[in-house]
Amino acid sequence: MKIALIGAGNLATNLGIALLHAGHNILQVYSRTKESARTLANELGCIPVTYIHDVCDDADIYIIAVKDSAIADIIPDLCNSNRKNKIFVHTAGSIPMSVFQGYAKHYGVLYPMQTFSKARIVDFQDIPCFIEGNNETALTKIITLASTVSKDLYNLTSEARQYLHLSAVFACNFVNHCYAIASDILTKQNIPFKVMLPLIDETARKVHALPPQQAQTGPAVRYDINVITSQSELLKDNPVLYKLYKLMSSDIHQLAINKKYNDQLRFEKDKSHHL
């Protein structure tokens, strides 16, 4: 397909490279920043543009991969009358498909759920991609395109995708922030962060085999009040981390209590069925 890529950031870079490797023709890369547009366009072998009015009319599909707050501003100029039969998609997790309504005839969403960085190009084949289309024409085109870069596709509504994105924030962004907190604590004690890597890797591997609640360990699960109190005291000079530690510990323990209660209910129910 002939593609106009709107954006040159982390996601756009990874997606653009994946599309190029899949054999698609990237016609242009748009970015308001000249250097960003030029850098990605050079990598994709296409033309950089820095004004939305300079985006060409002959692409089959226009992919918007910019920050969420910029999507609504770009759409009116991008979805002009010369492109009324073209396909338009955005790649955001929390923006509804209806953002295109009234501006485009065929539109949808192609949301690849992964953390992206320009400096680390990932293999798109294993990335789950969540798609949506406003009509059969758009949906068919989006499925055709997405299936060339990923083998893991899901049809998902805008409403459900918001919860998916929320889950991703907890599972990725918040977890990474916890790494940053751990790194800061270690640095103050002259301990290298790399000592955490085997623990981090095993924690990630474990949830491939066990449900997260079952994989949870540590003082909060068993509510070891002595450890929890002594560790929280170490954070007294940082009220935010002190509160965060207390809240996280309490919530982990509450989930453990709920799991134990639900397990007991299931046991009693299974037992009664065998009587």
mmCIF file of C-alpha atoms in Angstrom:
data_model
loop_
_atom_site.group_PDB
_atom_site.id
_atom_site.type_symbol
_atom_site.label_atom_id
_atom_site.label_comp_id
_atom_site.label_asym_id
_atom_site.label_seq_id
_atom_site.Cartn_x
_atom_site.Cartn_y
_atom_site.Cartn_z
ATOM 1 C CA MET A 1 0.000 0.000 0.000
ATOM 2 C CA LYS A 2 0.968 3.633 -0.459
ATOM 3 C CA ILE A 3 1.183 5.257 2.949
ATOM 4 C CA ALA A 4 1.511 8.778 4.310
ATOM 5 C CA LEU A 5 2.896 8.632 7.844
ATOM 6 C CA ILE A 6 1.810 11.517 10.032
ATOM 7 C CA GLY A 7 4.304 11.682 12.871
ATOM 8 C CA ALA A 8 7.987 10.931 13.431
ATOM 9 C CA GLY A 9 8.169 9.995 17.096
ATOM 10 C CA ASN A 10 8.767 6.707 18.888
ATOM 11 C CA LEU A 11 5.723 4.828 17.604
ATOM 12 C CA ALA A 12 5.886 6.313 14.105
ATOM 13 C CA THR A 13 9.539 5.301 13.805
ATOM 14 C CA ASN A 14 8.922 1.687 14.794
ATOM 15 C CA LEU A 15 5.726 1.374 12.754
ATOM 16 C CA GLY A 16 7.261 3.044 9.703
ATOM 17 C CA ILE A 17 10.219 0.644 9.714
ATOM 18 C CA ALA A 18 7.884 -2.337 10.124
ATOM 19 C CA LEU A 19 5.702 -1.173 7.224
ATOM 20 C CA LEU A 20 8.747 -0.620 5.017
ATOM 21 C CA HIS A 21 10.083 -4.108 5.798
ATOM 22 C CA ALA A 22 6.627 -5.517 4.992
ATOM 23 C CA GLY A 23 6.941 -4.116 1.469
ATOM 24 C CA HIS A 24 4.747 -1.029 1.689
ATOM 25 C CA ASN A 25 5.556 2.222 -0.057
ATOM 26 C CA ILE A 26 5.949 5.047 2.462
ATOM 27 C CA LEU A 27 5.418 8.190 0.401
ATOM 28 C CA GLN A 28 5.965 10.856 3.044
ATOM 29 C CA VAL A 29 6.706 11.463 6.701
ATOM 30 C CA TYR A 30 5.093 14.520 8.260
ATOM 31 C CA SER A 31 6.354 16.214 11.413
ATOM 32 C CA ARG A 32 6.219 19.801 12.579
ATOM 33 C CA THR A 33 9.903 19.405 13.462
ATOM 34 C CA LYS A 34 12.068 19.497 10.337
ATOM 35 C CA GLU A 35 14.876 17.403 11.823
ATOM 36 C CA SER A 36 12.504 14.674 13.039
ATOM 37 C CA ALA A 37 10.747 14.463 9.672
ATOM 38 C CA ARG A 38 14.058 14.354 7.794
ATOM 39 C CA THR A 39 15.606 11.713 10.059
ATOM 40 C CA LEU A 40 12.740 9.234 9.725
ATOM 41 C CA ALA A 41 12.134 10.006 6.040
ATOM 42 C CA ASN A 42 15.798 9.236 5.291
ATOM 43 C CA GLU A 43 15.462 5.898 7.053
ATOM 44 C CA LEU A 44 12.285 5.052 5.142
ATOM 45 C CA GLY A 45 13.518 6.400 1.805
ATOM 46 C CA CYS A 46 10.714 8.911 1.392
ATOM 47 C CA ILE A 47 9.971 12.640 1.417
ATOM 48 C CA PRO A 48 9.865 14.691 4.638
ATOM 49 C CA VAL A 49 7.210 17.411 5.020
ATOM 50 C CA THR A 50 6.677 19.885 7.841
ATOM 51 C CA TYR A 51 3.350 21.448 6.806
ATOM 52 C CA ILE A 52 0.173 19.387 6.873
ATOM 53 C CA HIS A 53 -0.989 21.100 3.670
ATOM 54 C CA ASP A 54 2.038 19.590 1.885
ATOM 55 C CA VAL A 55 0.942 16.016 2.558
ATOM 56 C CA CYS A 56 0.274 14.304 -0.764
ATOM 57 C CA ASP A 57 -3.166 13.201 -2.009
ATOM 58 C CA ASP A 58 -2.149 9.901 -3.603
ATOM 59 C CA ALA A 59 -1.653 7.679 -0.528
ATOM 60 C CA ASP A 60 -4.011 4.750 0.002
ATOM 61 C CA ILE A 61 -3.987 5.177 3.756
ATOM 62 C CA TYR A 62 -3.021 8.014 6.099
ATOM 63 C CA ILE A 63 -1.644 6.884 9.464
ATOM 64 C CA ILE A 64 -1.668 9.400 12.300
ATOM 65 C CA ALA A 65 0.981 8.547 14.899
ATOM 66 C CA VAL A 66 1.363 11.739 16.919
ATOM 67 C CA LYS A 67 0.724 12.573 20.570
ATOM 68 C CA ASP A 68 -2.922 12.210 21.568
ATOM 69 C CA SER A 69 -3.510 15.920 22.116
ATOM 70 C CA ALA A 70 -2.475 16.730 18.521
ATOM 71 C CA ILE A 71 -4.756 14.260 16.710
ATOM 72 C CA ALA A 72 -7.920 16.374 16.708
ATOM 73 C CA ASP A 73 -5.962 19.407 15.471
ATOM 74 C CA ILE A 74 -4.491 17.523 12.506
ATOM 75 C CA ILE A 75 -7.623 15.755 11.278
ATOM 76 C CA PRO A 76 -9.561 18.711 9.751
ATOM 77 C CA ASP A 77 -6.716 19.651 7.397
ATOM 78 C CA LEU A 78 -5.626 16.074 6.713
ATOM 79 C CA CYS A 79 -9.078 14.731 5.842
ATOM 80 C CA ASN A 80 -9.764 17.223 3.054
ATOM 81 C CA SER A 81 -12.144 16.902 0.098
ATOM 82 C CA ASN A 82 -9.401 15.626 -2.233
ATOM 83 C CA ARG A 83 -9.103 12.488 -0.065
ATOM 84 C CA LYS A 84 -12.764 11.625 0.492
ATOM 85 C CA ASN A 85 -12.266 7.986 -0.585
ATOM 86 C CA LYS A 86 -9.017 7.442 1.321
ATOM 87 C CA ILE A 87 -8.567 5.540 4.593
ATOM 88 C CA PHE A 88 -7.539 7.409 7.752
ATOM 89 C CA VAL A 89 -6.390 5.755 10.967
ATOM 90 C CA HIS A 90 -4.897 6.867 14.239
ATOM 91 C CA THR A 91 -2.701 4.761 16.509
ATOM 92 C CA ALA A 92 -3.705 6.051 19.956
ATOM 93 C CA GLY A 93 -4.863 3.901 22.851
ATOM 94 C CA SER A 94 -7.333 6.282 24.495
ATOM 95 C CA ILE A 95 -8.696 8.377 21.604
ATOM 96 C CA PRO A 96 -12.049 7.125 20.229
ATOM 97 C CA MET A 97 -12.491 6.327 16.562
ATOM 98 C CA SER A 98 -15.257 8.958 16.449
ATOM 99 C CA VAL A 99 -12.613 11.720 16.420
ATOM 100 C CA PHE A 100 -12.746 11.322 12.613
ATOM 101 C CA GLN A 101 -16.541 11.643 12.420
ATOM 102 C CA GLY A 102 -17.666 14.444 10.116
ATOM 103 C CA TYR A 103 -14.227 14.744 8.529
ATOM 104 C CA ALA A 104 -13.627 11.402 6.792
ATOM 105 C CA LYS A 105 -15.733 8.783 5.007
ATOM 106 C CA HIS A 106 -13.521 5.760 5.806
ATOM 107 C CA TYR A 107 -11.609 5.704 9.058
ATOM 108 C CA GLY A 108 -10.512 3.617 11.987
ATOM 109 C CA VAL A 109 -7.837 2.714 14.510
ATOM 110 C CA LEU A 110 -4.653 0.656 14.432
ATOM 111 C CA TYR A 111 -3.356 0.555 18.004
ATOM 112 C CA PRO A 112 -0.171 -1.484 18.572
ATOM 113 C CA MET A 113 0.088 -2.145 22.305
ATOM 114 C CA GLN A 114 3.770 -1.872 23.097
ATOM 115 C CA THR A 115 6.255 0.559 24.585
ATOM 116 C CA PHE A 116 8.268 2.220 21.832
ATOM 117 C CA SER A 117 11.556 4.124 21.710
ATOM 118 C CA LYS A 118 13.406 5.413 18.655
ATOM 119 C CA ALA A 119 16.642 3.950 19.991
ATOM 120 C CA ARG A 120 15.191 0.450 20.328
ATOM 121 C CA ILE A 121 13.425 -0.975 17.267
ATOM 122 C CA VAL A 122 11.098 -3.843 18.169
ATOM 123 C CA ASP A 123 9.804 -6.795 16.160
ATOM 124 C CA PHE A 124 6.218 -5.927 15.240
ATOM 125 C CA GLN A 125 5.246 -9.523 14.456
ATOM 126 C CA ASP A 126 4.662 -10.340 18.129
ATOM 127 C CA ILE A 127 2.953 -7.061 19.046
ATOM 128 C CA PRO A 128 -0.816 -7.346 19.590
ATOM 129 C CA CYS A 129 -2.556 -4.815 17.353
ATOM 130 C CA PHE A 130 -6.088 -3.669 18.149
ATOM 131 C CA ILE A 131 -8.111 -2.487 15.197
ATOM 132 C CA GLU A 132 -11.426 -0.796 14.540
ATOM 133 C CA GLY A 133 -13.149 0.531 11.421
ATOM 134 C CA ASN A 134 -16.231 2.654 10.865
ATOM 135 C CA ASN A 135 -17.354 0.583 7.856
ATOM 136 C CA GLU A 136 -16.472 -2.571 5.945
ATOM 137 C CA THR A 137 -14.220 -0.714 3.505
ATOM 138 C CA ALA A 138 -12.111 0.813 6.268
ATOM 139 C CA LEU A 139 -12.002 -2.329 8.404
ATOM 140 C CA THR A 140 -10.943 -4.568 5.503
ATOM 141 C CA LYS A 141 -8.160 -2.176 4.528
ATOM 142 C CA ILE A 142 -6.912 -1.829 8.091
ATOM 143 C CA ILE A 143 -6.927 -5.606 8.633
ATOM 144 C CA THR A 144 -5.051 -6.111 5.369
ATOM 145 C CA LEU A 145 -2.426 -3.556 6.367
ATOM 146 C CA ALA A 146 -2.069 -4.669 9.995
ATOM 147 C CA SER A 147 -1.738 -8.356 9.079
ATOM 148 C CA THR A 148 1.425 -7.567 7.103
ATOM 149 C CA VAL A 149 3.239 -6.319 10.212
ATOM 150 C CA SER A 150 1.649 -8.321 13.061
ATOM 151 C CA LYS A 151 0.342 -11.865 13.460
ATOM 152 C CA ASP A 152 -1.694 -10.943 16.543
ATOM 153 C CA LEU A 153 -4.771 -8.880 15.586
ATOM 154 C CA TYR A 154 -7.889 -8.101 17.611
ATOM 155 C CA ASN A 155 -11.082 -6.249 16.753
ATOM 156 C CA LEU A 156 -11.802 -3.931 19.683
ATOM 157 C CA THR A 157 -14.243 -1.092 20.268
ATOM 158 C CA SER A 158 -13.106 2.375 21.291
ATOM 159 C CA GLU A 159 -14.685 1.932 24.722
ATOM 160 C CA ALA A 160 -12.896 -1.357 25.415
ATOM 161 C CA ARG A 161 -9.624 0.059 24.078
ATOM 162 C CA GLN A 162 -9.685 2.773 26.753
ATOM 163 C CA TYR A 163 -9.613 0.060 29.435
ATOM 164 C CA LEU A 164 -6.900 -1.791 27.520
ATOM 165 C CA HIS A 165 -4.777 1.352 27.473
ATOM 166 C CA LEU A 166 -5.434 1.930 31.177
ATOM 167 C CA SER A 167 -4.225 -1.613 31.891
ATOM 168 C CA ALA A 168 -1.123 -0.971 29.783
ATOM 169 C CA VAL A 169 -0.335 2.146 31.826
ATOM 170 C CA PHE A 170 -0.383 0.076 35.016
ATOM 171 C CA ALA A 171 1.538 -2.854 33.507
ATOM 172 C CA CYS A 172 4.176 -0.758 31.736
ATOM 173 C CA ASN A 173 4.410 2.935 32.592
ATOM 174 C CA PHE A 174 3.765 2.605 36.313
ATOM 175 C CA VAL A 175 6.036 -0.425 36.558
ATOM 176 C CA ASN A 176 8.809 1.454 34.768
ATOM 177 C CA HIS A 177 8.334 4.343 37.185
ATOM 178 C CA CYS A 178 8.851 1.862 40.025
ATOM 179 C CA TYR A 179 12.135 0.890 38.344
ATOM 180 C CA ALA A 180 13.104 4.578 38.368
ATOM 181 C CA ILE A 181 12.265 4.842 42.076
ATOM 182 C CA ALA A 182 14.290 1.700 42.814
ATOM 183 C CA SER A 183 17.195 3.070 40.778
ATOM 184 C CA ASP A 184 17.149 6.337 42.730
ATOM 185 C CA ILE A 185 17.107 4.494 46.088
ATOM 186 C CA LEU A 186 20.006 2.283 44.990
ATOM 187 C CA THR A 187 22.049 5.175 43.585
ATOM 188 C CA LYS A 188 21.913 6.977 46.952
ATOM 189 C CA GLN A 189 23.479 3.877 48.512
ATOM 190 C CA ASN A 190 26.062 3.480 45.712
ATOM 191 C CA ILE A 191 24.475 0.214 44.560
ATOM 192 C CA PRO A 192 24.255 -0.344 40.762
ATOM 193 C CA PHE A 193 20.782 -0.803 39.297
ATOM 194 C CA LYS A 194 21.978 -3.847 37.335
ATOM 195 C CA VAL A 195 21.693 -5.958 40.509
ATOM 196 C CA MET A 196 17.906 -5.670 40.029
ATOM 197 C CA LEU A 197 17.887 -7.078 36.493
ATOM 198 C CA PRO A 198 17.743 -10.811 37.369
ATOM 199 C CA LEU A 199 14.843 -10.066 39.739
ATOM 200 C CA ILE A 200 13.052 -7.959 37.127
ATOM 201 C CA ASP A 201 13.557 -10.611 34.437
ATOM 202 C CA GLU A 202 12.277 -13.439 36.643
ATOM 203 C CA THR A 203 9.255 -11.386 37.716
ATOM 204 C CA ALA A 204 8.367 -10.833 34.057
ATOM 205 C CA ARG A 205 8.968 -14.485 33.140
ATOM 206 C CA LYS A 206 6.852 -15.690 36.054
ATOM 207 C CA VAL A 207 3.645 -14.039 34.813
ATOM 208 C CA HIS A 208 3.998 -15.987 31.563
ATOM 209 C CA ALA A 209 3.275 -19.107 33.610
ATOM 210 C CA LEU A 210 1.278 -17.839 36.602
ATOM 211 C CA PRO A 211 -1.576 -15.336 37.097
ATOM 212 C CA PRO A 212 -0.151 -12.097 38.529
ATOM 213 C CA GLN A 213 -1.894 -12.462 41.892
ATOM 214 C CA GLN A 214 -0.531 -15.973 42.281
ATOM 215 C CA ALA A 215 2.957 -14.806 41.318
ATOM 216 C CA GLN A 216 3.010 -12.032 43.935
ATOM 217 C CA THR A 217 5.481 -12.422 46.819
ATOM 218 C CA GLY A 218 6.983 -10.138 49.461
ATOM 219 C CA PRO A 219 6.074 -8.632 52.830
ATOM 220 C CA ALA A 220 2.810 -7.009 51.660
ATOM 221 C CA VAL A 221 1.175 -10.332 50.645
ATOM 222 C CA ARG A 222 1.663 -11.844 54.096
ATOM 223 C CA TYR A 223 1.361 -8.377 55.675
ATOM 224 C CA ASP A 224 4.618 -8.596 57.585
ATOM 225 C CA ILE A 225 3.985 -5.438 59.597
ATOM 226 C CA ASN A 226 7.523 -5.289 61.022
ATOM 227 C CA VAL A 227 9.133 -5.201 57.577
ATOM 228 C CA ILE A 228 6.495 -2.859 56.152
ATOM 229 C CA THR A 229 6.928 -0.423 59.039
ATOM 230 C CA SER A 230 10.731 -0.422 58.909
ATOM 231 C CA GLN A 231 10.798 0.006 55.124
ATOM 232 C CA SER A 232 8.233 2.797 55.159
ATOM 233 C CA GLU A 233 10.316 4.612 57.791
ATOM 234 C CA LEU A 234 13.188 4.729 55.298
ATOM 235 C CA LEU A 235 10.932 6.841 53.062
ATOM 236 C CA LYS A 236 9.852 9.356 55.678
ATOM 237 C CA ASP A 237 11.899 12.115 53.998
ATOM 238 C CA ASN A 238 9.796 11.683 50.837
ATOM 239 C CA PRO A 239 6.078 12.006 51.683
ATOM 240 C CA VAL A 240 4.957 10.942 48.193
ATOM 241 C CA LEU A 241 6.963 7.697 48.216
ATOM 242 C CA TYR A 242 6.012 7.073 51.841
ATOM 243 C CA LYS A 243 2.317 7.306 50.954
ATOM 244 C CA LEU A 244 2.794 5.304 47.753
ATOM 245 C CA TYR A 245 4.562 2.501 49.638
ATOM 246 C CA LYS A 246 1.772 2.344 52.230
ATOM 247 C CA LEU A 247 -0.993 2.370 49.599
ATOM 248 C CA MET A 248 0.682 -0.255 47.427
ATOM 249 C CA SER A 249 1.353 -2.533 50.397
ATOM 250 C CA SER A 250 -2.232 -2.218 51.597
ATOM 251 C CA ASP A 251 -3.676 -2.897 48.144
ATOM 252 C CA ILE A 252 -1.404 -5.914 47.555
ATOM 253 C CA HIS A 253 -2.519 -7.378 50.869
ATOM 254 C CA GLN A 254 -6.189 -6.685 50.146
ATOM 255 C CA LEU A 255 -5.929 -8.445 46.776
ATOM 256 C CA ALA A 256 -4.276 -11.401 48.523
ATOM 257 C CA ILE A 257 -7.177 -11.532 51.041
ATOM 258 C CA ASN A 258 -9.725 -11.355 48.207
ATOM 259 C CA LYS A 259 -7.942 -14.134 46.328
ATOM 260 C CA LYS A 260 -7.870 -16.353 49.416
ATOM 261 C CA TYR A 261 -11.588 -15.727 50.029
ATOM 262 C CA ASN A 262 -12.524 -16.454 46.400
ATOM 263 C CA ASP A 263 -10.375 -19.592 46.392
ATOM 264 C CA GLN A 264 -12.192 -20.785 49.510
ATOM 265 C CA LEU A 265 -15.570 -20.131 47.912
ATOM 266 C CA ARG A 266 -14.584 -22.144 44.856
ATOM 267 C CA PHE A 267 -13.315 -24.957 47.067
ATOM 268 C CA GLU A 268 -16.581 -25.073 49.024
ATOM 269 C CA LYS A 269 -18.605 -24.985 45.797
ATOM 270 C CA ASP A 270 -16.575 -27.807 44.229
ATOM 271 C CA LYS A 271 -16.830 -29.794 47.464
ATOM 272 C CA SER A 272 -20.613 -29.470 47.553
ATOM 273 C CA HIS A 273 -20.863 -30.694 43.954
ATOM 274 C CA HIS A 274 -19.114 -33.915 44.943
ATOM 275 C CA LEU A 275 -21.404 -34.673 47.908
#
